[in-house]
């Protein structure tokens, strides 16, 4: 806060909100469309703006070429962390996104079983596969395992062994069905924010549309073990990722 420059804050605000010419508004909720149209015309319709749409800034790092392996010593306590970061390019349709969601569940369940329960090496493994659409289509995949800093290499070996098995053999039938059941359950629940984001995606031609949102259970129900294996090969390449070991000071 001591370094906060109020004039810079005002300049950024003016740059972002001074000209709403390229704004896109969506309205979501329980209302009568005729009332919403009247209010939009009265308030949003009176905003003046002439700006052309601003292009996305290409701030996404290039996908890793090969394996980057780093150890970072920081923090305190008795827990370290292992972080694997995969970054790939390519577009994903509704069926592909459903396969990615199931893949996330399969990998997460494997980590819970093999690392937390069998190795007793961690209490909080996590997996996140995020589809990105700007400025380049792709997937950002993150696997993080917190645990004993002295056992990070052991945990890493277990993670890589699971990923290698998944890439070569695909998920087992019980793994696929367990992950699919959870994904289908999650798909049944969406809120105003999800609908708003889908409407924006439809308006901007980016990401999951509203039709994708309300029909996404269909490709998830149809996904096969082959689809999940192909998704794993695409977004979790074992020859290109960033590996970070976080070791607390004094260990």
PDB file of C-alpha atoms in Angstrom:
ATOM      1  CA  UNK A   1       0.000   0.000   0.000  1.00  0.00           C
ATOM      2  CA  UNK A   2       2.886   2.359   0.708  1.00  0.00           C
ATOM      3  CA  UNK A   3       3.917   2.140  -2.946  1.00  0.00           C
ATOM      4  CA  UNK A   4       0.408   2.707  -4.309  1.00  0.00           C
ATOM      5  CA  UNK A   5       0.332   5.547  -6.830  1.00  0.00           C
ATOM      6  CA  UNK A   6      -3.161   7.038  -6.876  1.00  0.00           C
ATOM      7  CA  UNK A   7      -2.565   8.885 -10.151  1.00  0.00           C
ATOM      8  CA  UNK A   8      -1.572   5.600 -11.791  1.00  0.00           C
ATOM      9  CA  UNK A   9      -4.700   3.918 -10.409  1.00  0.00           C
ATOM     10  CA  UNK A  10      -6.828   6.705 -11.862  1.00  0.00           C
ATOM     11  CA  UNK A  11      -5.055   6.411 -15.223  1.00  0.00           C
ATOM     12  CA  UNK A  12      -5.659   2.650 -15.392  1.00  0.00           C
ATOM     13  CA  UNK A  13      -9.314   3.123 -14.423  1.00  0.00           C
ATOM     14  CA  UNK A  14      -9.777   5.762 -17.113  1.00  0.00           C
ATOM     15  CA  UNK A  15      -8.116   3.535 -19.688  1.00  0.00           C
ATOM     16  CA  UNK A  16     -10.298   0.534 -18.843  1.00  0.00           C
ATOM     17  CA  UNK A  17     -13.623   2.250 -18.196  1.00  0.00           C
ATOM     18  CA  UNK A  18     -13.405   5.672 -19.843  1.00  0.00           C
ATOM     19  CA  UNK A  19     -14.761   4.461 -23.187  1.00  0.00           C
ATOM     20  CA  UNK A  20     -17.320   1.624 -23.055  1.00  0.00           C
ATOM     21  CA  UNK A  21     -17.512   1.350 -26.843  1.00  0.00           C
ATOM     22  CA  UNK A  22     -16.215  -2.210 -26.825  1.00  0.00           C
ATOM     23  CA  UNK A  23     -18.042  -3.414 -23.712  1.00  0.00           C
ATOM     24  CA  UNK A  24     -20.324  -6.462 -23.842  1.00  0.00           C
ATOM     25  CA  UNK A  25     -23.100  -6.723 -21.242  1.00  0.00           C
ATOM     26  CA  UNK A  26     -25.081  -9.818 -20.305  1.00  0.00           C
ATOM     27  CA  UNK A  27     -28.036  -9.985 -17.925  1.00  0.00           C
ATOM     28  CA  UNK A  28     -28.722 -13.168 -15.974  1.00  0.00           C
ATOM     29  CA  UNK A  29     -31.317 -13.861 -13.326  1.00  0.00           C
ATOM     30  CA  UNK A  30     -35.033 -14.056 -12.645  1.00  0.00           C
ATOM     31  CA  UNK A  31     -36.605 -11.124 -14.503  1.00  0.00           C
ATOM     32  CA  UNK A  32     -39.091 -10.304 -17.225  1.00  0.00           C
ATOM     33  CA  UNK A  33     -37.219  -9.816 -20.536  1.00  0.00           C
ATOM     34  CA  UNK A  34     -39.350  -6.791 -21.456  1.00  0.00           C
ATOM     35  CA  UNK A  35     -38.371  -5.053 -18.199  1.00  0.00           C
ATOM     36  CA  UNK A  36     -34.698  -5.892 -18.717  1.00  0.00           C
ATOM     37  CA  UNK A  37     -34.811  -4.524 -22.278  1.00  0.00           C
ATOM     38  CA  UNK A  38     -36.354  -1.281 -21.062  1.00  0.00           C
ATOM     39  CA  UNK A  39     -33.761  -0.827 -18.309  1.00  0.00           C
ATOM     40  CA  UNK A  40     -30.906  -1.712 -20.657  1.00  0.00           C
ATOM     41  CA  UNK A  41     -32.104   0.805 -23.203  1.00  0.00           C
ATOM     42  CA  UNK A  42     -32.485   3.483 -20.533  1.00  0.00           C
ATOM     43  CA  UNK A  43     -29.142   2.975 -18.784  1.00  0.00           C
ATOM     44  CA  UNK A  44     -26.735   0.920 -20.887  1.00  0.00           C
ATOM     45  CA  UNK A  45     -28.080   2.435 -24.066  1.00  0.00           C
ATOM     46  CA  UNK A  46     -27.131   5.943 -22.975  1.00  0.00           C
ATOM     47  CA  UNK A  47     -23.429   5.113 -22.529  1.00  0.00           C
ATOM     48  CA  UNK A  48     -21.319   6.852 -25.123  1.00  0.00           C
ATOM     49  CA  UNK A  49     -18.347   5.060 -26.611  1.00  0.00           C
ATOM     50  CA  UNK A  50     -16.482   4.894 -29.874  1.00  0.00           C
ATOM     51  CA  UNK A  51     -13.566   2.608 -29.087  1.00  0.00           C
ATOM     52  CA  UNK A  52     -12.756  -0.262 -31.401  1.00  0.00           C
ATOM     53  CA  UNK A  53     -12.467  -3.660 -29.705  1.00  0.00           C
ATOM     54  CA  UNK A  54      -9.102  -4.002 -27.985  1.00  0.00           C
ATOM     55  CA  UNK A  55      -7.129  -7.096 -28.912  1.00  0.00           C
ATOM     56  CA  UNK A  56      -5.861  -9.490 -26.285  1.00  0.00           C
ATOM     57  CA  UNK A  57      -2.318  -8.966 -25.074  1.00  0.00           C
ATOM     58  CA  UNK A  58      -0.162 -12.018 -25.704  1.00  0.00           C
ATOM     59  CA  UNK A  59       1.131 -12.480 -22.157  1.00  0.00           C
ATOM     60  CA  UNK A  60       0.884 -16.284 -22.028  1.00  0.00           C
ATOM     61  CA  UNK A  61       4.358 -17.851 -21.896  1.00  0.00           C
ATOM     62  CA  UNK A  62       5.356 -20.193 -24.681  1.00  0.00           C
ATOM     63  CA  UNK A  63       4.804 -23.905 -23.915  1.00  0.00           C
ATOM     64  CA  UNK A  64       7.871 -25.496 -22.316  1.00  0.00           C
ATOM     65  CA  UNK A  65      10.392 -27.101 -24.617  1.00  0.00           C
ATOM     66  CA  UNK A  66      11.720 -30.098 -22.741  1.00  0.00           C
ATOM     67  CA  UNK A  67      11.777 -30.464 -18.964  1.00  0.00           C
ATOM     68  CA  UNK A  68      12.657 -27.557 -16.678  1.00  0.00           C
ATOM     69  CA  UNK A  69      13.585 -28.785 -13.183  1.00  0.00           C
ATOM     70  CA  UNK A  70      14.088 -26.268 -10.358  1.00  0.00           C
ATOM     71  CA  UNK A  71      14.308 -26.404  -6.575  1.00  0.00           C
ATOM     72  CA  UNK A  72      13.210 -23.332  -4.657  1.00  0.00           C
ATOM     73  CA  UNK A  73      14.113 -22.840  -0.987  1.00  0.00           C
ATOM     74  CA  UNK A  74      11.647 -20.546   0.727  1.00  0.00           C
ATOM     75  CA  UNK A  75       9.240 -20.320   3.619  1.00  0.00           C
ATOM     76  CA  UNK A  76       9.275 -22.181   6.903  1.00  0.00           C
ATOM     77  CA  UNK A  77       7.640 -25.167   8.542  1.00  0.00           C
ATOM     78  CA  UNK A  78       7.837 -28.882   7.840  1.00  0.00           C
ATOM     79  CA  UNK A  79       5.921 -29.123   4.567  1.00  0.00           C
ATOM     80  CA  UNK A  80       7.313 -28.826   1.086  1.00  0.00           C
ATOM     81  CA  UNK A  81       5.556 -28.864  -2.264  1.00  0.00           C
ATOM     82  CA  UNK A  82       5.935 -30.465  -5.646  1.00  0.00           C
ATOM     83  CA  UNK A  83       4.515 -28.601  -8.638  1.00  0.00           C
ATOM     84  CA  UNK A  84       4.276 -29.848 -12.222  1.00  0.00           C
ATOM     85  CA  UNK A  85       3.076 -27.392 -14.850  1.00  0.00           C
ATOM     86  CA  UNK A  86       2.132 -28.448 -18.382  1.00  0.00           C
ATOM     87  CA  UNK A  87       1.198 -25.952 -21.098  1.00  0.00           C
ATOM     88  CA  UNK A  88      -0.057 -26.988 -24.519  1.00  0.00           C
ATOM     89  CA  UNK A  89      -1.756 -25.300 -27.468  1.00  0.00           C
ATOM     90  CA  UNK A  90      -4.768 -26.437 -29.477  1.00  0.00           C
ATOM     91  CA  UNK A  91      -8.528 -25.925 -29.506  1.00  0.00           C
ATOM     92  CA  UNK A  92     -11.017 -28.162 -27.689  1.00  0.00           C
ATOM     93  CA  UNK A  93     -14.630 -28.765 -28.645  1.00  0.00           C
ATOM     94  CA  UNK A  94     -17.382 -29.831 -26.235  1.00  0.00           C
ATOM     95  CA  UNK A  95     -16.391 -33.505 -26.406  1.00  0.00           C
ATOM     96  CA  UNK A  96     -12.754 -32.631 -25.799  1.00  0.00           C
ATOM     97  CA  UNK A  97     -13.562 -30.445 -22.799  1.00  0.00           C
ATOM     98  CA  UNK A  98     -15.662 -33.235 -21.297  1.00  0.00           C
ATOM     99  CA  UNK A  99     -12.741 -35.634 -21.760  1.00  0.00           C
ATOM    100  CA  UNK A 100     -10.456 -33.148 -20.009  1.00  0.00           C
ATOM    101  CA  UNK A 101     -12.843 -32.872 -17.056  1.00  0.00           C
ATOM    102  CA  UNK A 102     -12.943 -36.657 -16.719  1.00  0.00           C
ATOM    103  CA  UNK A 103      -9.165 -36.848 -17.091  1.00  0.00           C
ATOM    104  CA  UNK A 104      -8.790 -34.350 -14.245  1.00  0.00           C
ATOM    105  CA  UNK A 105     -10.903 -36.597 -12.048  1.00  0.00           C
ATOM    106  CA  UNK A 106      -8.985 -39.734 -13.002  1.00  0.00           C
ATOM    107  CA  UNK A 107      -5.597 -38.165 -12.235  1.00  0.00           C
ATOM    108  CA  UNK A 108      -6.864 -36.642  -8.991  1.00  0.00           C
ATOM    109  CA  UNK A 109      -8.279 -39.969  -7.795  1.00  0.00           C
ATOM    110  CA  UNK A 110      -5.028 -41.755  -8.650  1.00  0.00           C
ATOM    111  CA  UNK A 111      -2.998 -39.253  -6.681  1.00  0.00           C
ATOM    112  CA  UNK A 112      -5.296 -39.585  -3.697  1.00  0.00           C
ATOM    113  CA  UNK A 113      -5.017 -43.375  -3.760  1.00  0.00           C
ATOM    114  CA  UNK A 114      -1.327 -43.765  -4.500  1.00  0.00           C
ATOM    115  CA  UNK A 115       0.270 -40.795  -2.778  1.00  0.00           C
ATOM    116  CA  UNK A 116      -1.933 -39.954   0.160  1.00  0.00           C
ATOM    117  CA  UNK A 117      -3.251 -43.399   1.032  1.00  0.00           C
ATOM    118  CA  UNK A 118      -0.465 -45.772  -0.078  1.00  0.00           C
ATOM    119  CA  UNK A 119       2.647 -43.625   0.458  1.00  0.00           C
ATOM    120  CA  UNK A 120       1.130 -41.544   3.273  1.00  0.00           C
ATOM    121  CA  UNK A 121       3.274 -38.777   1.832  1.00  0.00           C
ATOM    122  CA  UNK A 122       0.755 -36.011   1.448  1.00  0.00           C
ATOM    123  CA  UNK A 123      -2.639 -34.870   2.584  1.00  0.00           C
ATOM    124  CA  UNK A 124      -3.433 -32.439  -0.204  1.00  0.00           C
ATOM    125  CA  UNK A 125      -2.647 -33.430  -3.796  1.00  0.00           C
ATOM    126  CA  UNK A 126      -4.513 -31.324  -6.356  1.00  0.00           C
ATOM    127  CA  UNK A 127      -5.032 -31.400 -10.124  1.00  0.00           C
ATOM    128  CA  UNK A 128      -6.302 -28.598 -12.352  1.00  0.00           C
ATOM    129  CA  UNK A 129      -6.783 -28.741 -16.136  1.00  0.00           C
ATOM    130  CA  UNK A 130      -7.860 -25.337 -17.440  1.00  0.00           C
ATOM    131  CA  UNK A 131      -8.857 -24.619 -21.029  1.00  0.00           C
ATOM    132  CA  UNK A 132      -7.655 -21.174 -22.136  1.00  0.00           C
ATOM    133  CA  UNK A 133      -8.847 -19.343 -25.242  1.00  0.00           C
ATOM    134  CA  UNK A 134      -6.906 -16.086 -25.257  1.00  0.00           C
ATOM    135  CA  UNK A 135      -4.645 -15.125 -26.860  1.00  0.00           C
ATOM    136  CA  UNK A 136      -4.006 -18.695 -28.073  1.00  0.00           C
ATOM    137  CA  UNK A 137      -6.193 -21.749 -27.523  1.00  0.00           C
ATOM    138  CA  UNK A 138      -4.676 -24.343 -25.230  1.00  0.00           C
ATOM    139  CA  UNK A 139      -4.676 -26.076 -21.868  1.00  0.00           C
ATOM    140  CA  UNK A 140      -2.816 -25.169 -18.680  1.00  0.00           C
ATOM    141  CA  UNK A 141      -2.432 -28.250 -16.479  1.00  0.00           C
ATOM    142  CA  UNK A 142      -1.149 -28.077 -12.911  1.00  0.00           C
ATOM    143  CA  UNK A 143      -0.438 -30.929 -10.525  1.00  0.00           C
ATOM    144  CA  UNK A 144       0.555 -29.973  -6.995  1.00  0.00           C
ATOM    145  CA  UNK A 145       1.370 -32.232  -4.071  1.00  0.00           C
ATOM    146  CA  UNK A 146       2.166 -30.876  -0.612  1.00  0.00           C
ATOM    147  CA  UNK A 147       4.072 -33.107   1.778  1.00  0.00           C
ATOM    148  CA  UNK A 148       7.284 -34.024   3.546  1.00  0.00           C
ATOM    149  CA  UNK A 149      10.126 -32.123   1.807  1.00  0.00           C
ATOM    150  CA  UNK A 150      12.439 -35.098   2.325  1.00  0.00           C
ATOM    151  CA  UNK A 151      10.138 -37.307   0.232  1.00  0.00           C
ATOM    152  CA  UNK A 152       9.471 -35.064  -2.762  1.00  0.00           C
ATOM    153  CA  UNK A 153      11.514 -37.212  -5.126  1.00  0.00           C
ATOM    154  CA  UNK A 154       9.594 -40.294  -3.988  1.00  0.00           C
ATOM    155  CA  UNK A 155       6.311 -38.488  -4.598  1.00  0.00           C
ATOM    156  CA  UNK A 156       7.517 -37.274  -7.992  1.00  0.00           C
ATOM    157  CA  UNK A 157       8.367 -40.834  -9.046  1.00  0.00           C
ATOM    158  CA  UNK A 158       4.861 -41.969  -8.071  1.00  0.00           C
ATOM    159  CA  UNK A 159       3.205 -39.099  -9.968  1.00  0.00           C
ATOM    160  CA  UNK A 160       5.221 -39.709 -13.126  1.00  0.00           C
ATOM    161  CA  UNK A 161       4.594 -43.464 -12.932  1.00  0.00           C
ATOM    162  CA  UNK A 162       0.840 -42.844 -12.774  1.00  0.00           C
ATOM    163  CA  UNK A 163       0.965 -40.424 -15.712  1.00  0.00           C
ATOM    164  CA  UNK A 164       3.078 -42.805 -17.772  1.00  0.00           C
ATOM    165  CA  UNK A 165       0.644 -45.654 -17.096  1.00  0.00           C
ATOM    166  CA  UNK A 166      -2.301 -43.452 -18.041  1.00  0.00           C
ATOM    167  CA  UNK A 167      -0.594 -42.400 -21.284  1.00  0.00           C
ATOM    168  CA  UNK A 168       0.217 -45.984 -22.263  1.00  0.00           C
ATOM    169  CA  UNK A 169      -2.811 -47.929 -21.030  1.00  0.00           C
ATOM    170  CA  UNK A 170      -5.502 -45.307 -20.419  1.00  0.00           C
ATOM    171  CA  UNK A 171      -7.827 -45.330 -17.410  1.00  0.00           C
ATOM    172  CA  UNK A 172      -9.166 -48.558 -15.999  1.00  0.00           C
ATOM    173  CA  UNK A 173     -12.915 -49.089 -16.322  1.00  0.00           C
ATOM    174  CA  UNK A 174     -13.589 -48.379 -12.661  1.00  0.00           C
ATOM    175  CA  UNK A 175     -11.459 -45.225 -12.776  1.00  0.00           C
ATOM    176  CA  UNK A 176     -13.320 -43.945 -15.816  1.00  0.00           C
ATOM    177  CA  UNK A 177     -16.744 -44.556 -14.310  1.00  0.00           C
ATOM    178  CA  UNK A 178     -15.862 -43.012 -10.936  1.00  0.00           C
ATOM    179  CA  UNK A 179     -14.541 -39.846 -12.579  1.00  0.00           C
ATOM    180  CA  UNK A 180     -17.426 -39.707 -15.053  1.00  0.00           C
ATOM    181  CA  UNK A 181     -19.997 -39.998 -12.252  1.00  0.00           C
ATOM    182  CA  UNK A 182     -18.434 -37.050 -10.439  1.00  0.00           C
ATOM    183  CA  UNK A 183     -18.238 -34.952 -13.617  1.00  0.00           C
ATOM    184  CA  UNK A 184     -21.877 -35.633 -14.506  1.00  0.00           C
ATOM    185  CA  UNK A 185     -22.893 -34.683 -10.974  1.00  0.00           C
ATOM    186  CA  UNK A 186     -20.911 -31.434 -11.244  1.00  0.00           C
ATOM    187  CA  UNK A 187     -22.446 -30.677 -14.646  1.00  0.00           C
ATOM    188  CA  UNK A 188     -25.935 -30.736 -13.157  1.00  0.00           C
ATOM    189  CA  UNK A 189     -25.070 -27.731 -11.003  1.00  0.00           C
ATOM    190  CA  UNK A 190     -24.474 -24.345 -12.582  1.00  0.00           C
ATOM    191  CA  UNK A 191     -25.302 -20.863 -11.429  1.00  0.00           C
ATOM    192  CA  UNK A 192     -25.865 -17.349 -12.755  1.00  0.00           C
ATOM    193  CA  UNK A 193     -22.124 -16.780 -13.040  1.00  0.00           C
ATOM    194  CA  UNK A 194     -21.687 -19.864 -15.224  1.00  0.00           C
ATOM    195  CA  UNK A 195     -24.557 -18.764 -17.452  1.00  0.00           C
ATOM    196  CA  UNK A 196     -23.169 -15.228 -17.693  1.00  0.00           C
ATOM    197  CA  UNK A 197     -19.735 -16.523 -18.684  1.00  0.00           C
ATOM    198  CA  UNK A 198     -21.298 -18.789 -21.324  1.00  0.00           C
ATOM    199  CA  UNK A 199     -23.345 -15.893 -22.734  1.00  0.00           C
ATOM    200  CA  UNK A 200     -20.196 -13.769 -22.929  1.00  0.00           C
ATOM    201  CA  UNK A 201     -18.376 -16.611 -24.669  1.00  0.00           C
ATOM    202  CA  UNK A 202     -21.213 -16.848 -27.188  1.00  0.00           C
ATOM    203  CA  UNK A 203     -21.146 -13.100 -27.827  1.00  0.00           C
ATOM    204  CA  UNK A 204     -17.363 -12.964 -28.193  1.00  0.00           C
ATOM    205  CA  UNK A 205     -16.878 -16.275 -29.964  1.00  0.00           C
ATOM    206  CA  UNK A 206     -14.644 -17.572 -27.181  1.00  0.00           C
ATOM    207  CA  UNK A 207     -14.883 -20.651 -24.976  1.00  0.00           C
ATOM    208  CA  UNK A 208     -17.896 -22.654 -23.821  1.00  0.00           C
ATOM    209  CA  UNK A 209     -21.212 -21.338 -25.160  1.00  0.00           C
ATOM    210  CA  UNK A 210     -24.581 -21.523 -23.408  1.00  0.00           C
ATOM    211  CA  UNK A 211     -25.573 -24.442 -25.631  1.00  0.00           C
ATOM    212  CA  UNK A 212     -22.364 -26.226 -24.631  1.00  0.00           C
ATOM    213  CA  UNK A 213     -23.163 -25.564 -20.970  1.00  0.00           C
ATOM    214  CA  UNK A 214     -26.646 -27.059 -21.004  1.00  0.00           C
ATOM    215  CA  UNK A 215     -25.739 -30.070 -23.188  1.00  0.00           C
ATOM    216  CA  UNK A 216     -22.281 -30.919 -21.795  1.00  0.00           C
ATOM    217  CA  UNK A 217     -23.519 -34.055 -20.036  1.00  0.00           C
ATOM    218  CA  UNK A 218     -23.999 -35.743 -23.405  1.00  0.00           C
ATOM    219  CA  UNK A 219     -20.311 -35.814 -24.480  1.00  0.00           C
ATOM    220  CA  UNK A 220     -19.264 -36.688 -20.921  1.00  0.00           C
ATOM    221  CA  UNK A 221     -21.598 -39.689 -20.901  1.00  0.00           C
ATOM    222  CA  UNK A 222     -20.234 -40.809 -24.284  1.00  0.00           C
ATOM    223  CA  UNK A 223     -16.515 -40.399 -23.480  1.00  0.00           C
ATOM    224  CA  UNK A 224     -14.454 -43.588 -23.746  1.00  0.00           C
ATOM    225  CA  UNK A 225     -11.203 -44.739 -22.161  1.00  0.00           C
ATOM    226  CA  UNK A 226      -9.553 -44.081 -25.537  1.00  0.00           C
ATOM    227  CA  UNK A 227     -10.751 -40.438 -25.424  1.00  0.00           C
ATOM    228  CA  UNK A 228      -9.292 -39.969 -21.937  1.00  0.00           C
ATOM    229  CA  UNK A 229      -5.976 -41.535 -22.936  1.00  0.00           C
ATOM    230  CA  UNK A 230      -5.750 -39.285 -26.004  1.00  0.00           C
ATOM    231  CA  UNK A 231      -6.475 -36.234 -23.847  1.00  0.00           C
ATOM    232  CA  UNK A 232      -3.727 -37.292 -21.415  1.00  0.00           C
ATOM    233  CA  UNK A 233      -1.231 -37.682 -24.263  1.00  0.00           C
ATOM    234  CA  UNK A 234      -2.155 -34.222 -25.538  1.00  0.00           C
ATOM    235  CA  UNK A 235      -2.146 -32.131 -22.356  1.00  0.00           C
ATOM    236  CA  UNK A 236       0.225 -34.027 -20.044  1.00  0.00           C
ATOM    237  CA  UNK A 237       3.311 -34.548 -22.237  1.00  0.00           C
ATOM    238  CA  UNK A 238       5.971 -36.306 -20.182  1.00  0.00           C
ATOM    239  CA  UNK A 239       8.791 -34.778 -22.212  1.00  0.00           C
ATOM    240  CA  UNK A 240       7.769 -31.119 -21.792  1.00  0.00           C
ATOM    241  CA  UNK A 241       6.829 -29.594 -18.447  1.00  0.00           C
ATOM    242  CA  UNK A 242       8.054 -27.353 -15.646  1.00  0.00           C
ATOM    243  CA  UNK A 243       8.895 -29.060 -12.355  1.00  0.00           C
ATOM    244  CA  UNK A 244       9.306 -27.028  -9.169  1.00  0.00           C
ATOM    245  CA  UNK A 245      10.275 -28.446  -5.768  1.00  0.00           C
ATOM    246  CA  UNK A 246       9.529 -26.067  -2.920  1.00  0.00           C
ATOM    247  CA  UNK A 247      11.652 -26.826   0.123  1.00  0.00           C
ATOM    248  CA  UNK A 248      11.233 -24.738   3.319  1.00  0.00           C
ATOM    249  CA  UNK A 249      14.277 -23.053   4.816  1.00  0.00           C
ATOM    250  CA  UNK A 250      16.246 -25.268   7.160  1.00  0.00           C
ATOM    251  CA  UNK A 251      15.437 -28.505   5.297  1.00  0.00           C
TER     252      UNK A 251
END
